[in-house]
Amino acid sequence: MSELYIERGGVFKSITEIEGVSVLAFEKSSPNQVSYSTEGEKFYGKIPNGHKFGTKSVSVRLLLKAKDYQDYHMALEEINDMIFQDEEYYIFSSTYPGVKYLVEPQPFKPSRESNIVALIDLEYEVVKGFGESRGSTLDPLTFDTELWQTGQGILLGEDMQYKHKTNTFRIYNAGSLTVDPEKRHDLIITLTCEGSPRIWNKTTGTAFQCNRYLKKSDKLVLKSIHCYINNNLSSRDGNHVVIKLKPGWNEFEISRCTNIDVSFDFPFLYK
């Protein structure tokens, strides 16, 4: 028997907390790859211009088996209250609890089996088009935290560190997608040092240059596509380059500064 969990603001509830409800299936669709291309009159075929991942779907089948006619309708109201919210929310299942999906629910109509029994097929649109690890890289990377699971790309026995004090180090992206803040992916890099730091991911070729001299008491934060120094937006103090992380190991070098303390905070992304 599976479970459907609904998460809002870091708090999650199971749909089976509603009396008489059980989860029969939780299925996600394949990635929805949207391709771009150019066609012309003087050449055959088309010229590929890249692609992105569009929205996909998650299908959940519920069984409602109430005690009586009144309980049946009360349970339906509880399901509606839990499923339909004022804004998007995350869902995940007990069969794959390490990955969550930001979703919007679609209207449904119960399939009545009797006066007190119905099958309910829920359809969710995954608005980001991908799943995210429930844990962040700054959470303990151990399975006993209940945030992680096998199959997420976690390297057992490897030193997956996301805080460093040296000018060269490696960052591991366990997901199946490149983490790219320009595509609205979450990535927070926090650095304290002395100097005008250059953060270079040799693997992706992306390098951020801070044009301001930082004291050790200053805090540089690269969050999304923005640069902050001491909690103030400081885009003019950077070169406007966004650091990206490919799946697997990413080789980093931080130069033009000393006394480094740097951390990388992000979820892993899955197709």
mmCIF file of C-alpha atoms in Angstrom:
data_model
loop_
_atom_site.group_PDB
_atom_site.id
_atom_site.type_symbol
_atom_site.label_atom_id
_atom_site.label_comp_id
_atom_site.label_asym_id
_atom_site.label_seq_id
_atom_site.Cartn_x
_atom_site.Cartn_y
_atom_site.Cartn_z
ATOM 1 C CA MET A 1 0.000 0.000 0.000
ATOM 2 C CA SER A 2 1.379 3.390 -1.009
ATOM 3 C CA GLU A 3 0.994 6.786 0.645
ATOM 4 C CA LEU A 4 0.446 10.232 -0.868
ATOM 5 C CA TYR A 5 2.000 13.067 1.113
ATOM 6 C CA ILE A 6 1.132 16.730 0.623
ATOM 7 C CA GLU A 7 3.795 19.203 1.768
ATOM 8 C CA ARG A 8 3.342 22.911 2.421
ATOM 9 C CA GLY A 9 5.837 25.094 4.254
ATOM 10 C CA GLY A 10 7.910 22.096 5.286
ATOM 11 C CA VAL A 11 4.915 20.376 6.939
ATOM 12 C CA PHE A 12 3.427 17.308 5.277
ATOM 13 C CA LYS A 13 0.244 15.295 5.713
ATOM 14 C CA SER A 14 -0.811 11.915 4.351
ATOM 15 C CA ILE A 15 -4.040 11.620 2.351
ATOM 16 C CA THR A 16 -4.760 8.408 4.267
ATOM 17 C CA GLU A 17 -5.270 10.465 7.423
ATOM 18 C CA ILE A 18 -8.783 10.848 5.971
ATOM 19 C CA GLU A 19 -10.803 7.905 7.258
ATOM 20 C CA GLY A 20 -11.640 5.336 4.597
ATOM 21 C CA VAL A 21 -9.054 6.560 2.038
ATOM 22 C CA SER A 22 -6.240 4.391 0.679
ATOM 23 C CA VAL A 23 -3.762 4.954 -2.169
ATOM 24 C CA LEU A 24 -3.791 2.331 -4.919
ATOM 25 C CA ALA A 25 -1.246 3.879 -7.312
ATOM 26 C CA PHE A 26 1.197 6.781 -7.699
ATOM 27 C CA GLU A 27 2.572 7.125 -11.240
ATOM 28 C CA LYS A 28 4.608 9.901 -12.831
ATOM 29 C CA SER A 29 4.807 10.471 -16.563
ATOM 30 C CA SER A 30 8.029 10.536 -18.568
ATOM 31 C CA PRO A 31 9.883 13.839 -19.012
ATOM 32 C CA ASN A 32 8.185 16.170 -21.481
ATOM 33 C CA GLN A 33 11.021 17.279 -23.745
ATOM 34 C CA VAL A 34 10.163 20.377 -25.784
ATOM 35 C CA SER A 35 12.520 20.902 -28.737
ATOM 36 C CA TYR A 36 13.232 24.068 -30.689
ATOM 37 C CA SER A 37 14.328 24.075 -34.312
ATOM 38 C CA THR A 38 14.595 26.165 -37.471
ATOM 39 C CA GLU A 39 13.354 25.120 -40.901
ATOM 40 C CA GLY A 40 14.198 26.726 -44.236
ATOM 41 C CA GLU A 41 13.237 26.466 -47.884
ATOM 42 C CA LYS A 42 16.724 25.589 -49.127
ATOM 43 C CA PHE A 43 17.728 22.743 -46.820
ATOM 44 C CA TYR A 44 16.300 19.380 -45.876
ATOM 45 C CA GLY A 45 14.956 18.608 -42.440
ATOM 46 C CA LYS A 46 15.481 21.085 -39.634
ATOM 47 C CA ILE A 47 18.252 22.665 -37.569
ATOM 48 C CA PRO A 48 17.957 21.813 -33.841
ATOM 49 C CA ASN A 49 18.144 24.855 -31.565
ATOM 50 C CA GLY A 50 18.094 23.091 -28.200
ATOM 51 C CA HIS A 51 15.332 21.913 -25.922
ATOM 52 C CA LYS A 52 13.827 22.268 -22.472
ATOM 53 C CA PHE A 53 11.619 20.134 -20.249
ATOM 54 C CA GLY A 54 7.990 21.207 -20.139
ATOM 55 C CA THR A 55 5.416 20.302 -17.509
ATOM 56 C CA LYS A 56 4.604 16.643 -16.935
ATOM 57 C CA SER A 57 2.037 14.812 -14.848
ATOM 58 C CA VAL A 58 1.628 12.661 -11.761
ATOM 59 C CA SER A 59 -1.403 10.342 -11.550
ATOM 60 C CA VAL A 60 -2.707 9.096 -8.205
ATOM 61 C CA ARG A 61 -5.533 6.579 -7.774
ATOM 62 C CA LEU A 62 -7.412 6.633 -4.476
ATOM 63 C CA LEU A 63 -9.948 4.211 -3.056
ATOM 64 C CA LEU A 64 -12.595 5.705 -0.796
ATOM 65 C CA LYS A 65 -14.448 3.130 1.279
ATOM 66 C CA ALA A 66 -16.693 4.859 3.818
ATOM 67 C CA LYS A 67 -18.691 3.387 6.699
ATOM 68 C CA ASP A 68 -21.973 4.884 5.529
ATOM 69 C CA TYR A 69 -23.497 7.386 3.097
ATOM 70 C CA GLN A 70 -22.891 10.398 5.357
ATOM 71 C CA ASP A 71 -19.247 9.452 6.005
ATOM 72 C CA TYR A 72 -18.739 9.057 2.246
ATOM 73 C CA HIS A 73 -19.673 12.672 1.556
ATOM 74 C CA MET A 74 -17.747 13.958 4.566
ATOM 75 C CA ALA A 75 -14.643 12.145 3.318
ATOM 76 C CA LEU A 76 -15.069 13.684 -0.158
ATOM 77 C CA GLU A 77 -15.160 17.153 1.392
ATOM 78 C CA GLU A 78 -11.972 16.399 3.342
ATOM 79 C CA ILE A 79 -10.276 15.184 0.149
ATOM 80 C CA ASN A 80 -11.288 18.375 -1.657
ATOM 81 C CA ASP A 81 -9.982 20.513 1.210
ATOM 82 C CA MET A 82 -6.629 18.721 1.213
ATOM 83 C CA ILE A 83 -6.144 18.525 -2.566
ATOM 84 C CA PHE A 84 -7.257 22.004 -3.638
ATOM 85 C CA GLN A 85 -5.241 24.823 -2.105
ATOM 86 C CA ASP A 86 -4.779 28.533 -2.819
ATOM 87 C CA GLU A 87 -1.327 27.931 -4.294
ATOM 88 C CA GLU A 88 0.946 25.204 -5.619
ATOM 89 C CA TYR A 89 2.313 22.640 -3.183
ATOM 90 C CA TYR A 90 4.631 19.637 -3.136
ATOM 91 C CA ILE A 91 3.661 15.986 -3.196
ATOM 92 C CA PHE A 92 5.689 12.799 -2.738
ATOM 93 C CA SER A 93 4.948 9.122 -2.245
ATOM 94 C CA SER A 94 6.052 6.495 0.245
ATOM 95 C CA THR A 95 7.417 4.368 -2.612
ATOM 96 C CA TYR A 96 9.875 7.119 -3.629
ATOM 97 C CA PRO A 97 9.989 9.408 -0.587
ATOM 98 C CA GLY A 98 13.241 11.198 -1.412
ATOM 99 C CA VAL A 99 11.836 13.180 -4.370
ATOM 100 C CA LYS A 100 9.025 15.737 -4.293
ATOM 101 C CA TYR A 101 7.102 17.482 -7.081
ATOM 102 C CA LEU A 102 5.646 20.988 -7.145
ATOM 103 C CA VAL A 103 2.137 20.511 -8.495
ATOM 104 C CA GLU A 104 -1.228 21.964 -9.404
ATOM 105 C CA PRO A 105 -4.215 19.578 -9.079
ATOM 106 C CA GLN A 106 -6.761 19.104 -11.841
ATOM 107 C CA PRO A 107 -10.528 18.705 -11.253
ATOM 108 C CA PHE A 108 -11.704 15.147 -10.679
ATOM 109 C CA LYS A 109 -14.980 13.249 -10.591
ATOM 110 C CA PRO A 110 -15.288 10.172 -8.348
ATOM 111 C CA SER A 111 -16.207 6.891 -10.020
ATOM 112 C CA ARG A 112 -18.924 5.483 -7.763
ATOM 113 C CA GLU A 113 -18.758 1.763 -7.089
ATOM 114 C CA SER A 114 -21.614 1.912 -4.587
ATOM 115 C CA ASN A 115 -23.209 4.399 -2.219
ATOM 116 C CA ILE A 116 -20.164 4.269 0.056
ATOM 117 C CA VAL A 117 -17.317 3.210 -2.264
ATOM 118 C CA ALA A 118 -15.594 5.186 -5.048
ATOM 119 C CA LEU A 119 -12.405 5.253 -7.088
ATOM 120 C CA ILE A 120 -10.824 8.704 -7.384
ATOM 121 C CA ASP A 121 -8.253 9.411 -10.089
ATOM 122 C CA LEU A 122 -6.200 12.503 -9.282
ATOM 123 C CA GLU A 123 -4.182 14.218 -12.004
ATOM 124 C CA TYR A 124 -1.436 16.639 -11.036
ATOM 125 C CA GLU A 125 0.513 18.936 -13.329
ATOM 126 C CA VAL A 126 4.176 19.111 -12.300
ATOM 127 C CA VAL A 127 4.670 22.816 -12.844
ATOM 128 C CA LYS A 128 8.473 22.835 -12.809
ATOM 129 C CA GLY A 129 8.701 19.815 -15.110
ATOM 130 C CA PHE A 130 11.087 17.964 -12.765
ATOM 131 C CA GLY A 131 11.342 16.531 -9.275
ATOM 132 C CA GLU A 132 13.498 17.863 -6.430
ATOM 133 C CA SER A 133 15.205 16.068 -3.583
ATOM 134 C CA ARG A 134 13.406 16.649 -0.305
ATOM 135 C CA GLY A 135 16.753 17.213 1.318
ATOM 136 C CA SER A 136 19.288 19.955 0.627
ATOM 137 C CA THR A 137 23.034 19.469 0.314
ATOM 138 C CA LEU A 138 23.439 21.114 3.736
ATOM 139 C CA ASP A 139 21.215 18.471 5.346
ATOM 140 C CA PRO A 140 22.989 15.367 6.665
ATOM 141 C CA LEU A 141 23.457 12.990 3.705
ATOM 142 C CA THR A 142 22.405 9.905 5.635
ATOM 143 C CA PHE A 143 19.438 7.644 5.022
ATOM 144 C CA ASP A 144 18.332 7.746 8.661
ATOM 145 C CA THR A 145 17.221 11.385 8.212
ATOM 146 C CA GLU A 146 14.266 10.080 6.113
ATOM 147 C CA LEU A 147 15.055 12.747 3.505
ATOM 148 C CA TRP A 148 17.135 10.516 1.246
ATOM 149 C CA GLN A 149 16.795 7.079 -0.309
ATOM 150 C CA THR A 150 18.647 4.694 -2.561
ATOM 151 C CA GLY A 151 18.282 5.493 -6.237
ATOM 152 C CA GLN A 152 18.891 9.230 -5.799
ATOM 153 C CA GLY A 153 22.489 9.117 -6.949
ATOM 154 C CA ILE A 154 23.983 9.499 -3.469
ATOM 155 C CA LEU A 155 27.530 8.113 -3.505
ATOM 156 C CA LEU A 156 27.971 5.692 -0.621
ATOM 157 C CA GLY A 157 31.487 5.759 0.761
ATOM 158 C CA GLU A 158 32.356 8.966 -1.104
ATOM 159 C CA ASP A 159 33.211 12.255 0.582
ATOM 160 C CA MET A 160 30.357 14.429 -0.673
ATOM 161 C CA GLN A 161 31.190 17.728 1.042
ATOM 162 C CA TYR A 162 29.388 21.017 0.443
ATOM 163 C CA LYS A 163 31.397 23.225 2.807
ATOM 164 C CA HIS A 164 35.046 23.975 2.051
ATOM 165 C CA LYS A 165 37.963 26.059 3.326
ATOM 166 C CA THR A 166 40.425 25.453 0.489
ATOM 167 C CA ASN A 167 40.718 27.228 -2.845
ATOM 168 C CA THR A 168 40.267 24.003 -4.866
ATOM 169 C CA PHE A 169 37.552 21.407 -4.200
ATOM 170 C CA ARG A 170 34.820 19.304 -5.789
ATOM 171 C CA ILE A 171 31.035 19.610 -5.596
ATOM 172 C CA TYR A 172 28.868 16.602 -6.459
ATOM 173 C CA ASN A 173 25.510 16.993 -8.187
ATOM 174 C CA ALA A 174 23.645 13.723 -7.590
ATOM 175 C CA GLY A 175 20.673 14.713 -9.745
ATOM 176 C CA SER A 176 20.025 13.959 -13.408
ATOM 177 C CA LEU A 177 19.720 17.630 -14.436
ATOM 178 C CA THR A 178 22.215 20.485 -14.550
ATOM 179 C CA VAL A 179 21.502 22.950 -11.745
ATOM 180 C CA ASP A 180 21.055 26.253 -13.579
ATOM 181 C CA PRO A 181 19.722 29.288 -11.656
ATOM 182 C CA GLU A 182 18.841 30.944 -14.973
ATOM 183 C CA LYS A 183 16.197 28.212 -15.316
ATOM 184 C CA ARG A 184 14.791 29.010 -11.847
ATOM 185 C CA HIS A 185 16.748 26.234 -10.128
ATOM 186 C CA ASP A 186 17.629 26.759 -6.470
ATOM 187 C CA LEU A 187 21.312 27.304 -5.702
ATOM 188 C CA ILE A 188 22.792 29.339 -2.855
ATOM 189 C CA ILE A 189 26.571 29.840 -2.678
ATOM 190 C CA THR A 190 27.774 31.585 0.482
ATOM 191 C CA LEU A 191 31.369 32.805 0.781
ATOM 192 C CA THR A 192 33.447 34.687 3.325
ATOM 193 C CA CYS A 193 37.065 35.519 2.534
ATOM 194 C CA GLU A 194 39.612 38.322 2.205
ATOM 195 C CA GLY A 195 40.043 39.690 -1.297
ATOM 196 C CA SER A 196 38.065 40.024 -4.539
ATOM 197 C CA PRO A 197 37.082 36.399 -5.131
ATOM 198 C CA ARG A 198 36.660 34.604 -8.435
ATOM 199 C CA ILE A 199 34.554 31.414 -8.176
ATOM 200 C CA TRP A 200 35.256 29.172 -11.167
ATOM 201 C CA ASN A 201 33.509 25.900 -11.969
ATOM 202 C CA LYS A 202 36.042 24.345 -14.304
ATOM 203 C CA THR A 203 33.578 21.619 -15.303
ATOM 204 C CA THR A 204 30.890 23.938 -16.670
ATOM 205 C CA GLY A 205 33.196 26.845 -17.528
ATOM 206 C CA THR A 206 31.109 29.284 -15.473
ATOM 207 C CA ALA A 207 33.024 31.801 -13.346
ATOM 208 C CA PHE A 208 31.700 34.531 -11.071
ATOM 209 C CA GLN A 209 33.983 37.491 -10.373
ATOM 210 C CA CYS A 210 33.379 39.800 -7.424
ATOM 211 C CA ASN A 211 34.731 43.241 -8.253
ATOM 212 C CA ARG A 212 34.695 44.476 -4.670
ATOM 213 C CA TYR A 213 37.315 43.812 -2.017
ATOM 214 C CA LEU A 214 35.761 41.778 0.783
ATOM 215 C CA LYS A 215 36.839 41.716 4.416
ATOM 216 C CA LYS A 216 36.458 38.452 6.312
ATOM 217 C CA SER A 217 33.468 39.963 8.129
ATOM 218 C CA ASP A 218 31.663 40.490 4.794
ATOM 219 C CA LYS A 219 29.340 37.793 3.450
ATOM 220 C CA LEU A 220 28.902 37.208 -0.270
ATOM 221 C CA VAL A 221 25.805 35.248 -1.280
ATOM 222 C CA LEU A 222 24.976 34.109 -4.812
ATOM 223 C CA LYS A 223 21.281 33.237 -4.744
ATOM 224 C CA SER A 224 19.322 32.487 -7.889
ATOM 225 C CA ILE A 225 20.676 34.954 -10.459
ATOM 226 C CA HIS A 226 21.425 37.634 -7.862
ATOM 227 C CA CYS A 227 24.487 38.703 -5.901
ATOM 228 C CA TYR A 228 24.194 39.895 -2.304
ATOM 229 C CA ILE A 229 26.843 41.349 -0.009
ATOM 230 C CA ASN A 230 25.880 41.578 3.664
ATOM 231 C CA ASN A 231 22.205 40.949 2.725
ATOM 232 C CA ASN A 232 22.162 43.870 0.284
ATOM 233 C CA LEU A 233 21.579 43.346 -3.432
ATOM 234 C CA SER A 234 24.955 44.101 -5.055
ATOM 235 C CA SER A 235 24.639 43.109 -8.706
ATOM 236 C CA ARG A 236 26.988 45.903 -9.791
ATOM 237 C CA ASP A 237 29.761 44.296 -7.719
ATOM 238 C CA GLY A 238 29.725 41.121 -9.849
ATOM 239 C CA ASN A 239 30.191 40.147 -13.495
ATOM 240 C CA HIS A 240 26.586 38.829 -13.798
ATOM 241 C CA VAL A 241 27.741 35.245 -14.524
ATOM 242 C CA VAL A 242 25.661 32.441 -12.990
ATOM 243 C CA ILE A 243 27.401 29.338 -11.616
ATOM 244 C CA LYS A 244 25.983 26.075 -13.011
ATOM 245 C CA LEU A 245 26.472 22.497 -11.771
ATOM 246 C CA LYS A 246 26.481 19.532 -14.137
ATOM 247 C CA PRO A 247 25.407 16.063 -12.940
ATOM 248 C CA GLY A 248 28.352 14.324 -11.310
ATOM 249 C CA TRP A 249 31.539 15.920 -9.992
ATOM 250 C CA ASN A 250 32.207 19.613 -10.581
ATOM 251 C CA GLU A 251 35.775 20.856 -10.131
ATOM 252 C CA PHE A 252 36.042 24.294 -8.486
ATOM 253 C CA GLU A 253 38.743 26.874 -7.944
ATOM 254 C CA ILE A 254 38.396 30.064 -5.891
ATOM 255 C CA SER A 255 41.178 32.570 -6.584
ATOM 256 C CA ARG A 256 42.176 36.179 -5.801
ATOM 257 C CA CYS A 257 41.369 35.788 -2.112
ATOM 258 C CA THR A 258 42.455 34.040 1.102
ATOM 259 C CA ASN A 259 40.880 32.757 4.336
ATOM 260 C CA ILE A 260 38.049 31.015 2.469
ATOM 261 C CA ASP A 261 34.841 29.569 3.902
ATOM 262 C CA VAL A 262 32.343 28.561 1.205
ATOM 263 C CA SER A 263 29.153 26.502 1.155
ATOM 264 C CA PHE A 264 26.838 25.218 -1.596
ATOM 265 C CA ASP A 265 23.166 24.755 -0.735
ATOM 266 C CA PHE A 266 20.852 23.199 -3.338
ATOM 267 C CA PRO A 267 18.455 20.304 -3.917
ATOM 268 C CA PHE A 268 19.196 17.649 -6.525
ATOM 269 C CA LEU A 269 16.934 17.728 -9.580
ATOM 270 C CA TYR A 270 15.459 14.672 -11.330
ATOM 271 C CA LYS A 271 13.827 14.290 -14.745
#
